[in-house]
Amino acid sequence: MVNFFKVYNPLNVLWLAILLFALRIGYILQVPDKLEFTFVEPFARLLVPVVYEYVFSPGMNMFLAGVLVLGQAVLVNYLVNRYNLLSKPTFLPALMYVTLTALFTPFMVLSAPLICNFLLIWMLFKLLSFYKSDDAKSIAYDLGMIVAVGSLIYFPFIFLFLAIWIALAIFKPFNWREWVSGILGYVTVFFFLAVFYYLNGRLGRFYDIWAPLGSKFPNSIHIEYLDFLVLIPVIIIIALYFVKLQQNFYKSYVQVRKSFQLLFIMFLITGLSFYVRAPFNINHFILCAVPAAVFFSYYFVNATTKWFYESLYLLLLISIIYFQFNTF
């Protein structure tokens, strides 16, 4: 299957749709009677004064989530090919994104982190454009606004503001105006939110928005470890990706090397930012799927032993289908 998607063919979108359904069949057969969908933070509910949590039936919820995942997969694929991150056109990023977004059952339904992945992909388009940009002030300003909008939808997204400054440090010589532009973009969105709070007589509660940032990083998290055995092939593939990256790192173009550095940092940011959102929910980690899909693609596009990498991917598919019968 991996070899089939190594070739860039737009018709692969149809096979992606079939695979997306197949990877969710186990959960479709046991979907709960109700699925809650919350797409803005409580502090932003003033902007959306309607009841929407259970507006979709479970079947429609999963269908819409699948459509979003398929659209995001195509966008990730276009991003990787546009910036030539894998050295040749391929459909592997789309395949890997569809696969990773089926790892856990909470990934398969509509959620705020899933919607934020559109913003994350949009950010990556702009962040990777820093390399050839003479003046990045307007781009940094737009990125600040994107992070602010993402924070309204899902508050841990606020930490991706760090990705703006890190990308500027990686791709551009220091220019304080560009660094400040990101702040101004973020403040612009929350300034209008503050005005909205003021007009509704709730300005005193506006400052409570930032309270989660003072949360302590948890010393331990209660999880069912057997439910996470599906991550074993994921960890193996990530380890093999680092081996391949180390072998080819200095053979790549400077832009590609810097892009993978940024992607790794964004992977860490999205993975570690879960703690500001209580209670702990596994659907947060779907934010990691975008950079992880690029990492997986890099390994598979550079792997040479066909029987091994095809078997490894097949093991991942089997693990996903088997373990999705569990609930989290």
CSV table of C-alpha atoms in Angstrom, one decimal:
chain,number,residue,atom,x,y,z
A,1,MET,CA,0.0,0.0,0.0
A,2,VAL,CA,2.8,2.4,0.8
A,3,ASN,CA,4.3,1.9,-2.6
A,4,PHE,CA,1.0,2.8,-4.2
A,5,PHE,CA,0.9,6.1,-2.5
A,6,LYS,CA,4.5,6.9,-3.1
A,7,VAL,CA,3.5,8.0,-6.6
A,8,TYR,CA,1.7,11.3,-6.9
A,9,ASN,CA,-1.7,10.6,-8.4
A,10,PRO,CA,-4.7,12.8,-7.7
A,11,LEU,CA,-6.9,9.7,-8.0
A,12,ASN,CA,-5.4,8.5,-4.8
A,13,VAL,CA,-7.9,10.7,-3.0
A,14,LEU,CA,-10.6,8.1,-3.8
A,15,TRP,CA,-8.5,5.4,-2.2
A,16,LEU,CA,-7.9,7.7,0.8
A,17,ALA,CA,-11.6,8.0,1.3
A,18,ILE,CA,-12.0,4.2,1.2
A,19,LEU,CA,-9.2,3.8,3.7
A,20,LEU,CA,-10.6,6.5,6.0
A,21,PHE,CA,-13.9,4.6,6.2
A,22,ALA,CA,-12.2,1.2,6.7
A,23,LEU,CA,-10.1,2.6,9.6
A,24,ARG,CA,-13.2,3.8,11.3
A,25,ILE,CA,-15.5,0.8,10.8
A,26,GLY,CA,-14.9,-0.6,14.3
A,27,TYR,CA,-16.0,2.7,15.9
A,28,ILE,CA,-19.0,3.1,13.6
A,29,LEU,CA,-20.3,-0.2,14.7
A,30,GLN,CA,-20.3,0.8,18.4
A,31,VAL,CA,-20.7,4.6,18.2
A,32,PRO,CA,-22.4,6.1,21.3
A,33,ASP,CA,-26.0,7.4,21.2
A,34,LYS,CA,-24.8,10.9,21.7
A,35,LEU,CA,-21.5,12.7,20.7
A,36,GLU,CA,-20.8,16.1,22.2
A,37,PHE,CA,-19.2,18.7,19.9
A,38,THR,CA,-17.8,21.8,21.4
A,39,PHE,CA,-16.0,24.1,18.9
A,40,VAL,CA,-15.3,27.2,21.0
A,41,GLU,CA,-14.0,27.7,24.5
A,42,PRO,CA,-16.4,28.7,27.2
A,43,PHE,CA,-15.0,32.3,27.3
A,44,ALA,CA,-15.9,32.6,23.7
A,45,ARG,CA,-19.5,31.4,24.0
A,46,LEU,CA,-20.7,35.0,24.0
A,47,LEU,CA,-19.7,35.1,20.3
A,48,VAL,CA,-21.8,31.9,19.6
A,49,PRO,CA,-25.0,32.3,21.6
A,50,VAL,CA,-26.7,29.1,20.4
A,51,VAL,CA,-26.9,25.5,21.6
A,52,TYR,CA,-24.8,23.3,19.3
A,53,GLU,CA,-23.3,20.6,21.4
A,54,TYR,CA,-25.6,17.9,20.3
A,55,VAL,CA,-26.9,19.4,17.0
A,56,PHE,CA,-25.4,16.5,15.0
A,57,SER,CA,-26.4,12.9,15.2
A,58,PRO,CA,-23.6,10.5,15.9
A,59,GLY,CA,-23.5,9.3,12.3
A,60,MET,CA,-23.5,12.8,10.9
A,61,ASN,CA,-20.8,13.8,13.5
A,62,MET,CA,-18.5,11.0,12.3
A,63,PHE,CA,-19.2,11.7,8.6
A,64,LEU,CA,-18.4,15.4,9.0
A,65,ALA,CA,-15.2,14.6,10.9
A,66,GLY,CA,-14.2,12.2,8.1
A,67,VAL,CA,-14.8,14.9,5.5
A,68,LEU,CA,-12.6,17.4,7.6
A,69,VAL,CA,-9.8,14.8,7.9
A,70,LEU,CA,-9.9,14.1,4.2
A,71,GLY,CA,-9.7,17.8,3.4
A,72,GLN,CA,-6.9,18.3,5.8
A,73,ALA,CA,-5.0,15.3,4.4
A,74,VAL,CA,-5.1,16.8,0.9
A,75,LEU,CA,-3.9,20.2,2.3
A,76,VAL,CA,-1.0,18.6,4.2
A,77,ASN,CA,-0.1,16.7,1.0
A,78,TYR,CA,-0.1,19.9,-1.0
A,79,LEU,CA,1.9,21.7,1.7
A,80,VAL,CA,4.7,19.1,1.7
A,81,ASN,CA,4.9,18.9,-2.1
A,82,ARG,CA,4.8,22.7,-2.6
A,83,TYR,CA,7.8,23.2,-0.3
A,84,ASN,CA,9.5,20.0,-1.6
A,85,LEU,CA,10.1,18.6,1.9
A,86,LEU,CA,10.4,15.0,0.6
A,87,SER,CA,12.4,15.8,-2.6
A,88,LYS,CA,9.8,14.4,-4.9
A,89,PRO,CA,6.0,14.6,-5.4
A,90,THR,CA,4.2,11.9,-3.5
A,91,PHE,CA,0.8,11.2,-1.8
A,92,LEU,CA,2.3,9.7,1.3
A,93,PRO,CA,1.6,12.8,3.6
A,94,ALA,CA,-2.1,12.4,2.9
A,95,LEU,CA,-2.0,8.7,3.6
A,96,MET,CA,-0.1,9.1,6.8
A,97,TYR,CA,-2.4,11.9,8.0
A,98,VAL,CA,-5.5,9.8,7.4
A,99,THR,CA,-3.8,6.9,9.3
A,100,LEU,CA,-2.7,8.9,12.3
A,101,THR,CA,-6.1,10.6,12.7
A,102,ALA,CA,-7.6,7.1,13.3
A,103,LEU,CA,-5.2,6.1,16.1
A,104,PHE,CA,-7.8,6.7,18.9
A,105,THR,CA,-11.5,6.9,18.8
A,106,PRO,CA,-11.7,10.5,20.1
A,107,PHE,CA,-9.8,11.5,16.9
A,108,MET,CA,-12.7,10.2,14.8
A,109,VAL,CA,-15.3,12.6,15.9
A,110,LEU,CA,-15.8,16.4,15.6
A,111,SER,CA,-13.7,18.3,18.1
A,112,ALA,CA,-12.1,21.7,18.6
A,113,PRO,CA,-8.6,20.3,18.1
A,114,LEU,CA,-9.6,18.7,14.8
A,115,ILE,CA,-10.9,22.1,13.6
A,116,CYS,CA,-7.7,23.8,14.8
A,117,ASN,CA,-5.7,21.5,12.5
A,118,PHE,CA,-7.0,23.6,9.6
A,119,LEU,CA,-5.4,26.7,11.3
A,120,LEU,CA,-2.3,24.7,12.1
A,121,ILE,CA,-1.9,23.8,8.4
A,122,TRP,CA,-2.6,27.4,7.4
A,123,MET,CA,0.1,28.5,9.9
A,124,LEU,CA,2.6,26.1,8.3
A,125,PHE,CA,2.0,27.5,4.8
A,126,LYS,CA,2.8,31.0,6.2
A,127,LEU,CA,5.7,29.9,8.5
A,128,LEU,CA,7.5,28.0,5.7
A,129,SER,CA,7.1,31.1,3.4
A,130,PHE,CA,9.4,33.0,5.8
A,131,TYR,CA,12.5,31.6,4.1
A,132,LYS,CA,12.0,33.4,0.9
A,133,SER,CA,10.2,36.5,2.3
A,134,ASP,CA,12.1,39.8,2.3
A,135,ASP,CA,9.7,41.4,4.8
A,136,ALA,CA,7.8,39.1,7.1
A,137,LYS,CA,6.0,41.7,9.2
A,138,SER,CA,2.6,41.2,7.5
A,139,ILE,CA,3.0,37.4,7.6
A,140,ALA,CA,3.8,37.5,11.3
A,141,TYR,CA,0.8,39.7,12.0
A,142,ASP,CA,-1.5,37.3,10.1
A,143,LEU,CA,0.0,34.4,12.1
A,144,GLY,CA,-0.7,36.2,15.4
A,145,MET,CA,-4.3,36.5,14.4
A,146,ILE,CA,-4.5,32.9,13.4
A,147,VAL,CA,-3.2,31.8,16.8
A,148,ALA,CA,-5.7,34.1,18.5
A,149,VAL,CA,-8.6,32.6,16.6
A,150,GLY,CA,-7.3,29.1,17.4
A,151,SER,CA,-7.2,30.1,21.1
A,152,LEU,CA,-10.9,31.0,20.9
A,153,ILE,CA,-11.7,27.6,19.6
A,154,TYR,CA,-9.2,25.6,21.7
A,155,PHE,CA,-7.2,27.4,24.3
A,156,PRO,CA,-4.0,25.3,24.3
A,157,PHE,CA,-3.5,26.5,20.7
A,158,ILE,CA,-2.2,29.7,22.3
A,159,PHE,CA,1.2,28.0,22.7
A,160,LEU,CA,1.7,27.9,19.0
A,161,PHE,CA,2.4,31.6,19.2
A,162,LEU,CA,5.9,30.4,20.2
A,163,ALA,CA,6.2,28.8,16.7
A,164,ILE,CA,6.0,32.2,15.1
A,165,TRP,CA,9.0,33.5,17.0
A,166,ILE,CA,10.9,30.2,16.6
A,167,ALA,CA,10.3,30.2,12.8
A,168,LEU,CA,11.5,33.8,12.7
A,169,ALA,CA,14.7,32.8,14.5
A,170,ILE,CA,15.2,29.8,12.2
A,171,PHE,CA,14.4,31.4,8.9
A,172,LYS,CA,15.1,35.1,9.2
A,173,PRO,CA,17.8,37.5,10.6
A,174,PHE,CA,16.6,39.2,13.8
A,175,ASN,CA,14.2,42.1,13.2
A,176,TRP,CA,12.3,43.3,16.2
A,177,ARG,CA,9.5,44.7,14.1
A,178,GLU,CA,8.7,41.2,12.8
A,179,TRP,CA,8.7,39.8,16.3
A,180,VAL,CA,6.3,42.5,17.5
A,181,SER,CA,4.0,42.1,14.5
A,182,GLY,CA,3.0,38.7,15.8
A,183,ILE,CA,2.1,40.1,19.1
A,184,LEU,CA,0.0,42.9,17.5
A,185,GLY,CA,-1.8,40.3,15.4
A,186,TYR,CA,-2.7,38.3,18.5
A,187,VAL,CA,-3.7,41.4,20.5
A,188,THR,CA,-6.0,42.6,17.7
A,189,VAL,CA,-8.3,39.6,18.0
A,190,PHE,CA,-8.5,39.7,21.8
A,191,PHE,CA,-8.9,43.5,21.8
A,192,PHE,CA,-12.2,43.0,20.0
A,193,LEU,CA,-13.1,40.2,22.3
A,194,ALA,CA,-12.5,42.5,25.3
A,195,VAL,CA,-14.7,45.1,23.7
A,196,PHE,CA,-17.4,42.5,23.3
A,197,TYR,CA,-17.0,41.5,27.0
A,198,TYR,CA,-17.2,45.2,28.0
A,199,LEU,CA,-20.4,45.8,26.0
A,200,ASN,CA,-22.0,42.8,27.7
A,201,GLY,CA,-20.9,43.9,31.2
A,202,ARG,CA,-18.5,41.1,31.7
A,203,LEU,CA,-15.1,42.8,31.4
A,204,GLY,CA,-14.2,41.6,34.9
A,205,ARG,CA,-14.3,38.0,33.7
A,206,PHE,CA,-12.1,38.8,30.7
A,207,TYR,CA,-9.0,38.4,32.8
A,208,ASP,CA,-10.1,34.8,33.9
A,209,ILE,CA,-9.3,33.7,30.3
A,210,TRP,CA,-5.6,33.5,31.1
A,211,ALA,CA,-5.9,31.6,34.4
A,212,PRO,CA,-5.2,28.2,32.8
A,213,LEU,CA,-1.7,29.5,31.8
A,214,GLY,CA,-0.8,29.3,35.5
A,215,SER,CA,-1.6,25.6,35.7
A,216,LYS,CA,1.2,23.4,36.9
A,217,PHE,CA,2.5,20.7,34.5
A,218,PRO,CA,1.1,17.4,35.9
A,219,ASN,CA,3.4,15.0,37.6
A,220,SER,CA,1.3,12.0,36.5
A,221,ILE,CA,-1.6,11.3,34.2
A,222,HIS,CA,-4.1,8.5,34.8
A,223,ILE,CA,-4.3,6.5,31.6
A,224,GLU,CA,-5.1,2.9,30.7
A,225,TYR,CA,-1.8,1.7,29.4
A,226,LEU,CA,-3.2,-1.2,27.4
A,227,ASP,CA,-5.2,1.2,25.3
A,228,PHE,CA,-2.0,2.8,24.2
A,229,LEU,CA,-0.4,-0.3,22.8
A,230,VAL,CA,-1.4,1.0,19.4
A,231,LEU,CA,1.5,3.5,19.8
A,232,ILE,CA,4.1,0.8,19.6
A,233,PRO,CA,4.4,0.8,15.8
A,234,VAL,CA,4.1,4.6,15.9
A,235,ILE,CA,7.1,4.9,18.1
A,236,ILE,CA,9.1,2.5,15.9
A,237,ILE,CA,8.3,4.5,12.8
A,238,ILE,CA,9.2,7.8,14.6
A,239,ALA,CA,12.5,6.3,15.7
A,240,LEU,CA,13.3,5.1,12.1
A,241,TYR,CA,12.4,8.6,10.8
A,242,PHE,CA,15.1,10.1,13.0
A,243,VAL,CA,17.6,7.6,11.8
A,244,LYS,CA,16.8,8.4,8.2
A,245,LEU,CA,16.8,12.1,8.9
A,246,GLN,CA,20.2,11.9,10.5
A,247,GLN,CA,21.6,10.0,7.5
A,248,ASN,CA,20.2,12.5,5.0
A,249,PHE,CA,20.2,15.8,7.0
A,250,TYR,CA,23.2,17.5,5.5
A,251,LYS,CA,22.3,16.2,2.0
A,252,SER,CA,19.1,18.2,2.0
A,253,TYR,CA,18.6,21.8,1.0
A,254,VAL,CA,18.9,24.4,3.8
A,255,GLN,CA,15.2,25.3,3.6
A,256,VAL,CA,14.3,21.6,4.0
A,257,ARG,CA,16.6,21.2,7.0
A,258,LYS,CA,15.1,24.3,8.7
A,259,SER,CA,11.6,23.2,7.9
A,260,PHE,CA,12.1,19.9,9.6
A,261,GLN,CA,13.5,21.7,12.6
A,262,LEU,CA,10.4,23.8,12.8
A,263,LEU,CA,8.1,20.8,12.4
A,264,PHE,CA,9.8,19.0,15.3
A,265,ILE,CA,9.5,22.1,17.5
A,266,MET,CA,5.8,22.4,16.6
A,267,PHE,CA,5.4,18.7,17.3
A,268,LEU,CA,6.7,19.2,20.8
A,269,ILE,CA,4.6,22.3,21.4
A,270,THR,CA,1.4,20.7,20.4
A,271,GLY,CA,2.2,17.6,22.4
A,272,LEU,CA,3.1,19.3,25.6
A,273,SER,CA,0.4,22.0,25.6
A,274,PHE,CA,-2.3,19.6,26.8
A,275,TYR,CA,-1.9,20.5,30.5
A,276,VAL,CA,-3.7,23.9,30.3
A,277,ARG,CA,-6.9,22.1,29.4
A,278,ALA,CA,-8.5,20.1,32.2
A,279,PRO,CA,-9.6,17.4,32.3
A,280,PHE,CA,-7.1,15.5,30.2
A,281,ASN,CA,-8.6,14.4,26.9
A,282,ILE,CA,-6.7,12.3,24.3
A,283,ASN,CA,-8.3,14.2,21.4
A,284,HIS,CA,-5.8,17.1,22.1
A,285,PHE,CA,-3.0,15.0,20.5
A,286,ILE,CA,-4.7,15.1,17.1
A,287,LEU,CA,-2.8,18.4,16.8
A,288,CYS,CA,0.4,16.4,16.6
A,289,ALA,CA,-0.9,14.5,13.5
A,290,VAL,CA,0.2,17.2,11.0
A,291,PRO,CA,3.9,17.2,11.8
A,292,ALA,CA,3.9,13.5,12.6
A,293,ALA,CA,2.4,12.8,9.1
A,294,VAL,CA,5.4,14.6,7.6
A,295,PHE,CA,7.8,12.6,9.7
A,296,PHE,CA,6.2,9.3,8.7
A,297,SER,CA,6.2,10.3,5.1
A,298,TYR,CA,9.9,11.1,5.2
A,299,TYR,CA,10.7,7.7,6.5
A,300,PHE,CA,8.6,5.8,4.1
A,301,VAL,CA,9.7,7.8,1.1
A,302,ASN,CA,13.3,7.1,1.9
A,303,ALA,CA,12.9,3.5,3.1
A,304,THR,CA,14.4,0.9,0.7
A,305,THR,CA,13.5,-2.5,2.1
A,306,LYS,CA,10.0,-2.9,0.7
A,307,TRP,CA,8.9,-6.0,2.7
A,308,PHE,CA,9.9,-4.3,6.0
A,309,TYR,CA,8.3,-0.9,5.5
A,310,GLU,CA,5.1,-2.4,4.0
A,311,SER,CA,4.9,-4.9,6.9
A,312,LEU,CA,5.4,-2.1,9.4
A,313,TYR,CA,2.6,0.0,7.9
A,314,LEU,CA,0.4,-3.1,7.8
A,315,LEU,CA,1.1,-3.7,11.5
A,316,LEU,CA,0.1,-0.1,12.2
A,317,LEU,CA,-3.2,-0.5,10.3
A,318,ILE,CA,-4.0,-3.8,12.1
A,319,SER,CA,-3.3,-2.2,15.5
A,320,ILE,CA,-5.6,0.7,14.7
A,321,ILE,CA,-8.5,-1.4,13.7
A,322,TYR,CA,-8.0,-3.9,16.6
A,323,PHE,CA,-7.6,-1.3,19.4
A,324,GLN,CA,-10.4,1.1,18.2
A,325,PHE,CA,-12.9,-1.3,19.6
A,326,ASN,CA,-11.8,0.0,23.1
A,327,THR,CA,-13.2,3.2,24.4
A,328,PHE,CA,-11.2,5.9,26.1
